[in-house]
Coordinates of C-alpha atoms and ligand atoms in Angstrom, one line a residue:
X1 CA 0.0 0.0 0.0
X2 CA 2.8 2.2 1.0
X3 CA 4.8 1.3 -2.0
X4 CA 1.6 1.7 -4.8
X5 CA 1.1 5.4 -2.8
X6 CA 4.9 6.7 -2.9
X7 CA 4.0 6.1 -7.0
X8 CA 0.5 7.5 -7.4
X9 CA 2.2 11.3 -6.2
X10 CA 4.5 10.5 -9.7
X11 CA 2.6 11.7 -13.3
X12 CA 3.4 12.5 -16.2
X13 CA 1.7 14.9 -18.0
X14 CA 1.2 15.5 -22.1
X15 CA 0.0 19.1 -22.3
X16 CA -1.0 19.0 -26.2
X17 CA -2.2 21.5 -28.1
X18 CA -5.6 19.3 -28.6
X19 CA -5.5 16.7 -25.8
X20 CA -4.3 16.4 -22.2
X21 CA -3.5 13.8 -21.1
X22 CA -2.4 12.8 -17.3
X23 CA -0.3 9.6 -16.4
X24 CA 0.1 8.7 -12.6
X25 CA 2.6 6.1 -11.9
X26 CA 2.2 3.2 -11.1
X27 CA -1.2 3.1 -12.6
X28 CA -1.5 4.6 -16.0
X29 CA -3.2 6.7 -18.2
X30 CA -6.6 8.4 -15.6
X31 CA -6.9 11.6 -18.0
X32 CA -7.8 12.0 -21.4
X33 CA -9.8 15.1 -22.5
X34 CA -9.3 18.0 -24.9
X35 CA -7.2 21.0 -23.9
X36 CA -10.1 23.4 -24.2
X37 CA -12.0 25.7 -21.8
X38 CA -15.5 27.8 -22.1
X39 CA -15.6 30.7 -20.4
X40 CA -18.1 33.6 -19.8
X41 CA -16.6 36.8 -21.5
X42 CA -18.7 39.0 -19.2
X43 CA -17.9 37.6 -15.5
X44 CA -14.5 35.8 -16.7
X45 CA -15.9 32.5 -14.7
X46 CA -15.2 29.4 -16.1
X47 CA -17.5 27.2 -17.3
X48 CA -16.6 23.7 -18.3
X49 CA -12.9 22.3 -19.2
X50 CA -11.9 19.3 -21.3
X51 CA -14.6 17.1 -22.7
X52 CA -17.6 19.1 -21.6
X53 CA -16.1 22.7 -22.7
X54 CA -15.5 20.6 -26.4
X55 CA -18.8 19.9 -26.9
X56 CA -19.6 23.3 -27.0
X57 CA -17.2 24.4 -29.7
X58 CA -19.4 26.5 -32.6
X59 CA -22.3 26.7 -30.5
X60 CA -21.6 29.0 -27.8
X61 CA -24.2 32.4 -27.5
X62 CA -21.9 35.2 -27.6
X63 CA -20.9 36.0 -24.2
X64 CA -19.3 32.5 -24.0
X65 CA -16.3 31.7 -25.5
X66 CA -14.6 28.2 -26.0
X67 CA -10.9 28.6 -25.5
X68 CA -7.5 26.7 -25.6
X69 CA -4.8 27.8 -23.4
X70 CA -2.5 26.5 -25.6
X71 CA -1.9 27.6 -29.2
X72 CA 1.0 25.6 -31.0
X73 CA 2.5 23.7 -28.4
X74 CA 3.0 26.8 -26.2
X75 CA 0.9 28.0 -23.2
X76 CA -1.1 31.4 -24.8
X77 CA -3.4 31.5 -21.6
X78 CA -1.4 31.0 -18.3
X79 CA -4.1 31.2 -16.2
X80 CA -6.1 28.8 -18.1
X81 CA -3.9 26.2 -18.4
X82 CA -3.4 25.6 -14.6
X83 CA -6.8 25.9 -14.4
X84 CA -7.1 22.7 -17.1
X85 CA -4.8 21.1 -15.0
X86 CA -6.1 21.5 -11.5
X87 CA -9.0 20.2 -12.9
X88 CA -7.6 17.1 -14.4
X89 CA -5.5 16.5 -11.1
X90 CA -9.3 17.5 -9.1
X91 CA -10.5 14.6 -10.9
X92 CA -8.0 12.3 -10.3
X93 CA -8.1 12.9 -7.1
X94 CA -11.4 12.4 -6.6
X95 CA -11.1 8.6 -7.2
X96 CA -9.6 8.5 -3.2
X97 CA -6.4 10.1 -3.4
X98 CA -4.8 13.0 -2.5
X99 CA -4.5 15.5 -6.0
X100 CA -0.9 16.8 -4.8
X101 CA 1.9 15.5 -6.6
X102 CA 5.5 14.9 -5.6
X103 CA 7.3 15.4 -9.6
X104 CA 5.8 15.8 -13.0
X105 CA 7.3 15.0 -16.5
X106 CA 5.7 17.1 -18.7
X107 CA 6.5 16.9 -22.9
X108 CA 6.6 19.8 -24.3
X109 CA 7.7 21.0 -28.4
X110 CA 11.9 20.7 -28.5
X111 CA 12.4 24.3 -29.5
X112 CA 10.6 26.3 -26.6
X113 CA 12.6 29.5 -25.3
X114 CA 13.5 29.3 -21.5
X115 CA 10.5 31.5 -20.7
X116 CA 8.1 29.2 -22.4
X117 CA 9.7 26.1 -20.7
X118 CA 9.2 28.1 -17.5
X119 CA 5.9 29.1 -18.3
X120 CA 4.8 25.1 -18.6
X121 CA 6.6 24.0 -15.2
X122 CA 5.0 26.9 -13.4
X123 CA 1.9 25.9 -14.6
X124 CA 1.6 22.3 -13.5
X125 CA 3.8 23.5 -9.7
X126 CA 1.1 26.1 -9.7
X127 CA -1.9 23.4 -10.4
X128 CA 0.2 21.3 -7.3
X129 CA 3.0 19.5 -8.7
X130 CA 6.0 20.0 -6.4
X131 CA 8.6 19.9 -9.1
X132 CA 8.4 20.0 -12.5
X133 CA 11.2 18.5 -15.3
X134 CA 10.1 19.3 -19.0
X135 CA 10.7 16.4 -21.5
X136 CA 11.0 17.2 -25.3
X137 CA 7.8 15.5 -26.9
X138 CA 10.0 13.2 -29.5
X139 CA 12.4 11.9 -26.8
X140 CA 8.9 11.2 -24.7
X141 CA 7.1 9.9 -27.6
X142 CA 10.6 7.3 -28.9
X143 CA 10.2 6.3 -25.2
X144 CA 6.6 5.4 -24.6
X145 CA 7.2 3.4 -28.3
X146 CA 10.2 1.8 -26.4
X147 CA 12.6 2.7 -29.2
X148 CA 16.4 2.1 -28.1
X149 CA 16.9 5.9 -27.7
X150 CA 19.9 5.3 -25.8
X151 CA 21.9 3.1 -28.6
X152 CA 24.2 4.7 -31.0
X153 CA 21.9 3.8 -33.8
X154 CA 19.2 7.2 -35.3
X155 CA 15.3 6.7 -33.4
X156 CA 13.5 9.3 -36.1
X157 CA 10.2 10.4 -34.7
X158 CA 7.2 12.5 -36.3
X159 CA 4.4 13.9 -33.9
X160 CA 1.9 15.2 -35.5
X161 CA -0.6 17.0 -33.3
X162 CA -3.3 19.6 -33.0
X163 CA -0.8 22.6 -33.7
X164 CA 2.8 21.3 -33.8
X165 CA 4.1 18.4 -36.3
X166 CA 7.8 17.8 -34.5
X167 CA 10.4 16.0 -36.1
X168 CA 13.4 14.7 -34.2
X169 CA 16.4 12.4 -35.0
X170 CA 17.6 10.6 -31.7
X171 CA 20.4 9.3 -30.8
X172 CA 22.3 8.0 -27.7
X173 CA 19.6 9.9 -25.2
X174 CA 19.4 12.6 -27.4
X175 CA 18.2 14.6 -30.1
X176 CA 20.5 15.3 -33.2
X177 CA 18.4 17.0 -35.4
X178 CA 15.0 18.8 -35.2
X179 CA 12.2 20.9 -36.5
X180 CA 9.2 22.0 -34.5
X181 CA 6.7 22.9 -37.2
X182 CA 3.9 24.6 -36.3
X183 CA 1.7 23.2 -38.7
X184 CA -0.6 20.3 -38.1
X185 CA -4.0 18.8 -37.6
X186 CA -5.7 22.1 -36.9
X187 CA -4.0 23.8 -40.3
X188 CA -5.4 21.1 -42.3
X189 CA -9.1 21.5 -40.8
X190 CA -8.4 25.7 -41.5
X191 CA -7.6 24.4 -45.4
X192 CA -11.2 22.7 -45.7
X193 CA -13.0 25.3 -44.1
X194 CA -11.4 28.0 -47.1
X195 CA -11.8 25.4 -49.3
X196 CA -15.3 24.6 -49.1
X197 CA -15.7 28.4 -48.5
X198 CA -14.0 29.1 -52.1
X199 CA -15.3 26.5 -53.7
X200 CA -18.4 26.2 -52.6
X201 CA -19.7 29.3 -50.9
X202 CA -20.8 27.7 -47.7
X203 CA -19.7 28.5 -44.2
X204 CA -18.4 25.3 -41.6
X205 CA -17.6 25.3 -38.6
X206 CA -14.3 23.8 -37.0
X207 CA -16.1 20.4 -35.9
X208 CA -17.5 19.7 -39.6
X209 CA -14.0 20.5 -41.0
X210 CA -12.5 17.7 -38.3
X211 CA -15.2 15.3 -39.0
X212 CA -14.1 15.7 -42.6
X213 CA -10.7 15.5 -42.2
X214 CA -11.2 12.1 -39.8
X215 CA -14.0 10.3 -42.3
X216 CA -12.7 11.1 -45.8
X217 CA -9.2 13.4 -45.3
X218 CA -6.5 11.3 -47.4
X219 CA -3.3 12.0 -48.3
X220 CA -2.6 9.4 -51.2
X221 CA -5.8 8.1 -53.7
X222 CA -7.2 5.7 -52.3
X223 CA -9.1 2.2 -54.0
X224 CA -13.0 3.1 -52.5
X225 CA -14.2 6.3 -53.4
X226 CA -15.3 8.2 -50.1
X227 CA -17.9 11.0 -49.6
X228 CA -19.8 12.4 -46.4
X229 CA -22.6 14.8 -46.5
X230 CA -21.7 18.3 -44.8
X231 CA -24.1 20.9 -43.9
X232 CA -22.9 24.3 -43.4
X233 CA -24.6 28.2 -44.0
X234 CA -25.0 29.2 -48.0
X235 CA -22.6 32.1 -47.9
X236 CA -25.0 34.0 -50.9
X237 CA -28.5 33.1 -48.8
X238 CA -27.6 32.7 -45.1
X239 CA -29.7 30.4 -44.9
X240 CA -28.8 26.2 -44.2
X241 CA -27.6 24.3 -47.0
X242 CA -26.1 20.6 -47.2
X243 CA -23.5 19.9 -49.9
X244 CA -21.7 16.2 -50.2
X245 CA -17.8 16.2 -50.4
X246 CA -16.0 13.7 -51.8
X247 CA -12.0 12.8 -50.4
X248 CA -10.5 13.9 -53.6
X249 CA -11.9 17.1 -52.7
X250 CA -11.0 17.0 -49.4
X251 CA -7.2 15.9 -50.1
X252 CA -7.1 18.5 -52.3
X253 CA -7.8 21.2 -49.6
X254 CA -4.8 19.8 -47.3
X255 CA -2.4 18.9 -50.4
X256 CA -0.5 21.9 -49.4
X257 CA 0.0 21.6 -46.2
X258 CA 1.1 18.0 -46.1
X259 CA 3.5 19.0 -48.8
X260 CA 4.9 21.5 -46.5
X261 CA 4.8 18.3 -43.5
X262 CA 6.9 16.3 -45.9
X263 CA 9.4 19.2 -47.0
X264 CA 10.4 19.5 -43.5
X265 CA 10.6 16.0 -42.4
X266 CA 13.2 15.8 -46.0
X267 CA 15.2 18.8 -44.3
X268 CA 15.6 17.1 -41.1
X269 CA 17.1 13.9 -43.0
X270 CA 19.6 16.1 -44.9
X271 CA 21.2 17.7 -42.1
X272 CA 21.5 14.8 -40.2
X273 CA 24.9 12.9 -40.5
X274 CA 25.4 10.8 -42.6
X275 CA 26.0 7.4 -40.4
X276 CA 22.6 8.5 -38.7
X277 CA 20.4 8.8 -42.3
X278 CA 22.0 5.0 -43.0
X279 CA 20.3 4.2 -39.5
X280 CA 16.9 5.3 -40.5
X281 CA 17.1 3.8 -43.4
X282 CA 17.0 0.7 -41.6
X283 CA 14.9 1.1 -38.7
X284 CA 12.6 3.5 -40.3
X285 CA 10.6 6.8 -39.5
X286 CA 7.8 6.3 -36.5
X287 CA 4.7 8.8 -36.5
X288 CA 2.9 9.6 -33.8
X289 CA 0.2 12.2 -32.6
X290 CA -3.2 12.0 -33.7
X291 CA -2.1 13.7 -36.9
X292 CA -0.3 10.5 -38.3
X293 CA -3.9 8.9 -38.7
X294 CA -4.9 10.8 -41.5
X295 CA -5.5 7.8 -44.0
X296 CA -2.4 7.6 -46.3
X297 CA -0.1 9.6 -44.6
X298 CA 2.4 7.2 -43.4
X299 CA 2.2 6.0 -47.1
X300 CA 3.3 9.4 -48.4
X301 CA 6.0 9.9 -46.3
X302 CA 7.0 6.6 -47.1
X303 CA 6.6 7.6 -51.0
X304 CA 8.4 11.2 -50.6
X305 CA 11.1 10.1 -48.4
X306 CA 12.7 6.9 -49.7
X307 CA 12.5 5.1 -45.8
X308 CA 10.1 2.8 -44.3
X309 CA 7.5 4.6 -42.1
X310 CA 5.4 2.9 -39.0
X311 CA 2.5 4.5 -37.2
X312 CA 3.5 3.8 -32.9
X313 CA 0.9 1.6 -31.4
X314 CA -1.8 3.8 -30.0
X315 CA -0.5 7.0 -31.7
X316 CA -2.4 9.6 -29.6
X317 CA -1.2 8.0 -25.8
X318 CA 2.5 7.7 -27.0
X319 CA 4.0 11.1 -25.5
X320 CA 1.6 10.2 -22.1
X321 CA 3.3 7.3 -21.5
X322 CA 6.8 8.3 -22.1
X323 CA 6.5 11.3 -19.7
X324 CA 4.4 8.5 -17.3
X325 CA 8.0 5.8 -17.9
X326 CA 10.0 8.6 -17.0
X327 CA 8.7 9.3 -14.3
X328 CA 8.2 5.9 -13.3
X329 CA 11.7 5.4 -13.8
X330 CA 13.0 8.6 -13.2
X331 CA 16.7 7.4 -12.3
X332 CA 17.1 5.9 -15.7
X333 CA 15.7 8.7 -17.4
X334 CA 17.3 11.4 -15.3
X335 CA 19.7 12.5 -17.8
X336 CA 17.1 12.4 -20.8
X337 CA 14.9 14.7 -18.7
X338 CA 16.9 16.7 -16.8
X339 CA 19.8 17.9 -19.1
X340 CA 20.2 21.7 -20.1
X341 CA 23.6 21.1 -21.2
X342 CA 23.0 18.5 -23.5
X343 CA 24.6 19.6 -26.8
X344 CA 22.1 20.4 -30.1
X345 CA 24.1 19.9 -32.6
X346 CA 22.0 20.8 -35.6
X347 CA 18.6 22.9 -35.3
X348 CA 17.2 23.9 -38.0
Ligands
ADP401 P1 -1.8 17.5 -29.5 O1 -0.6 16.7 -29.1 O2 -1.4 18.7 -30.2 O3 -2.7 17.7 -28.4 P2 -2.9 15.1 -30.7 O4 -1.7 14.2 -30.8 O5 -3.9 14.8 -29.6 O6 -2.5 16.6 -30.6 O7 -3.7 15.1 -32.1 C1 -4.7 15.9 -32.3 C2 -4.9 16.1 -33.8 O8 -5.0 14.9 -34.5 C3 -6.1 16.9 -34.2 O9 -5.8 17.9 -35.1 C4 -7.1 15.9 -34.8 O10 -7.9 16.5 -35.7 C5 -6.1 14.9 -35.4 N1 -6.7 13.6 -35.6 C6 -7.2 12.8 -34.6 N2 -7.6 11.6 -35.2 C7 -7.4 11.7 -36.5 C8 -7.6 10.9 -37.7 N3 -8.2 9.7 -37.6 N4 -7.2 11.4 -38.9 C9 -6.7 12.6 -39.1 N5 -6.4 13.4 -38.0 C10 -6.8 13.0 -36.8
MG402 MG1 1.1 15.9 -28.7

């Protein structure tokens, strides 16, 4: 009992962009729930966070609002990201244990300034963490995969979340070569919305453009030809009007931006050494992030970049449970966590 308590004050936290997630050790993933918040404009109270506060998304009344504290990987609303998380530690606690934890490994994008670091562990010590160690997202997602990031051999990982796709080259405990793009998942729902606004003249919301993105977003042709009925506002009438898309439509809209996704990843490859691009040749690129389940994706990469690719088992949990291992095992990962001096060699 002692024991299973000394790990329970332990988490690890995934502060995404789109989803938070919370890991306590010794038990596993308790939290999974969007990173947003409604608010009321007029009396600044807070309404509903996570799940609840998503739901509402495009069909607030004007004097409530649907935030997310965090735009691109980095923390835009202080305030409201500790409130997030002293929810999501609130509810954890409320399953019998005390919501007060000892450390935290929190992933975060590999190319935040100091202040922005700062800003992220004073947010989870201010939502009651007593200390705070931010672990770059790749190195967290190449551990919850279990890649060998410690071997002399290249570990390349792509998250691609709600509003950062990060690419990292790993190797030996750390990270060689990187890009933090801040292009992802949302930019590709922005691209239908103006697409079906240009094309078609009618008005969608943000949820619509998701759902098309999830149901009939590709980014290669595929065999079966897919379509899903949208209904948006006629831009000429104002008034309601339902319109069926098809996915070449759809991949169409995005083309850009994935181009731009695949650009980068081919920029991180050439200016990593050479020994290193002979390694991931051989073991391959590994996506991750909720973003790497667009339908096809993997296969373009594949296609653009001359390397095998693999999507990580459960994509969306993989930076949860390498902040959760590390903290579980902190000792081991000490000096993946916890080193400031550790040389970047190439950051482009
Ligand atoms: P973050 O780490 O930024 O919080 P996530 O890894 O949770 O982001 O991924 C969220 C993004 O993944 C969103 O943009 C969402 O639309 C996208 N996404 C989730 N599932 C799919 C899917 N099946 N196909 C395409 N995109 C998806
Ligand atoms: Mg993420």
């Amino acid at each position: 009992m002692k024991f299973l308590d000394y790990f329970s004050k332990n988490i690890g936290v995934d502060l995404g962009t789109a989803n938070s997630l919370v890991y306590v050790a010794g038990r596993g993933i308790v939290i999974r729930e969007p990173s947003v918040a409604a608010v009321n404009n007029k009396t600044g109270q807070v309404l509903a966070i996570g799940d609840e506060a998503k739901k509402m998304v495009g069909r607030t009344p004007a004097h409530i609002t649907v935030i997310r504290p965090l735009i691109n990987g980095v923390i835009s609303d202080f305030e409201m990201t500790q409130e997030m998380l002293k929810y999501f530690f609130k509810k954890i606690g409320a399953e019998g244990r005390a919501f007060h934890y000892h450390r935290a490994v929190i992933g975060a994008p590999s190319n935040l300034t100091e202040v922005e670091r700062k800003s992220v562990e004073d947010a989870v010590i201010g939502a009651g963490a007593t200390k705070a160690y931010v672990l770059e997202e790749p190195l967290a997602a190449a551990i919850g995969a279990r890649l060998p990031i410690s071997e002399p051999t290249a570990n390349a990982v792509i998250d691609i979340g709600g509003g950062t796709t990060e690419i990292a080259i790993i190797s030996m405990g750390g990270i060689v070569t990187s890009k933090s793009l801040k292009l992802a998942g949302d930019r590709l729902n922005e691209d239908i919305i103006r697409f079906v606004r240009e094309e078609f003249k009618l008005a969608i919301g943000e949820p619509t453009a998701e759902e098309l993105k999830i149901a009939i977003g590709t980014a290669l042709p595929v065999p079966e030809k897919l379509e899903m009925a949208i209904r948006g506002r006629d831009m000429a009438t104002g008034l309601p009007k339902e319109l069926v898309l098809k996915e070449t439509q759809v991949r169409a809209a995005i083309a850009r931006s994935l181009k731009i996704m695949v650009d980068s990843a081919r920029e991180v490859i050439e200016s990593t050494p050479p020994e290193l691009v002979g390694d991931i040749l051989k073991n391959g690129i590994h996506l991750c992030g909720g973003g790497s389940l667009l339908k096809g994706l993997d296969k373009l990469l594949e296609k653009e970049l001359l390397v095998p690719v693999e999507i990580i088992d459960d994509p969306l949990t993989a930076v949860a449970r390498g902040c959760g291992m590390a903290v579980e095992q902190f000792d081991k990962y000490y000096s993946v966590v916890n080193n400031p001096l550790r040389p970047r060699d190439i950051k482009i």
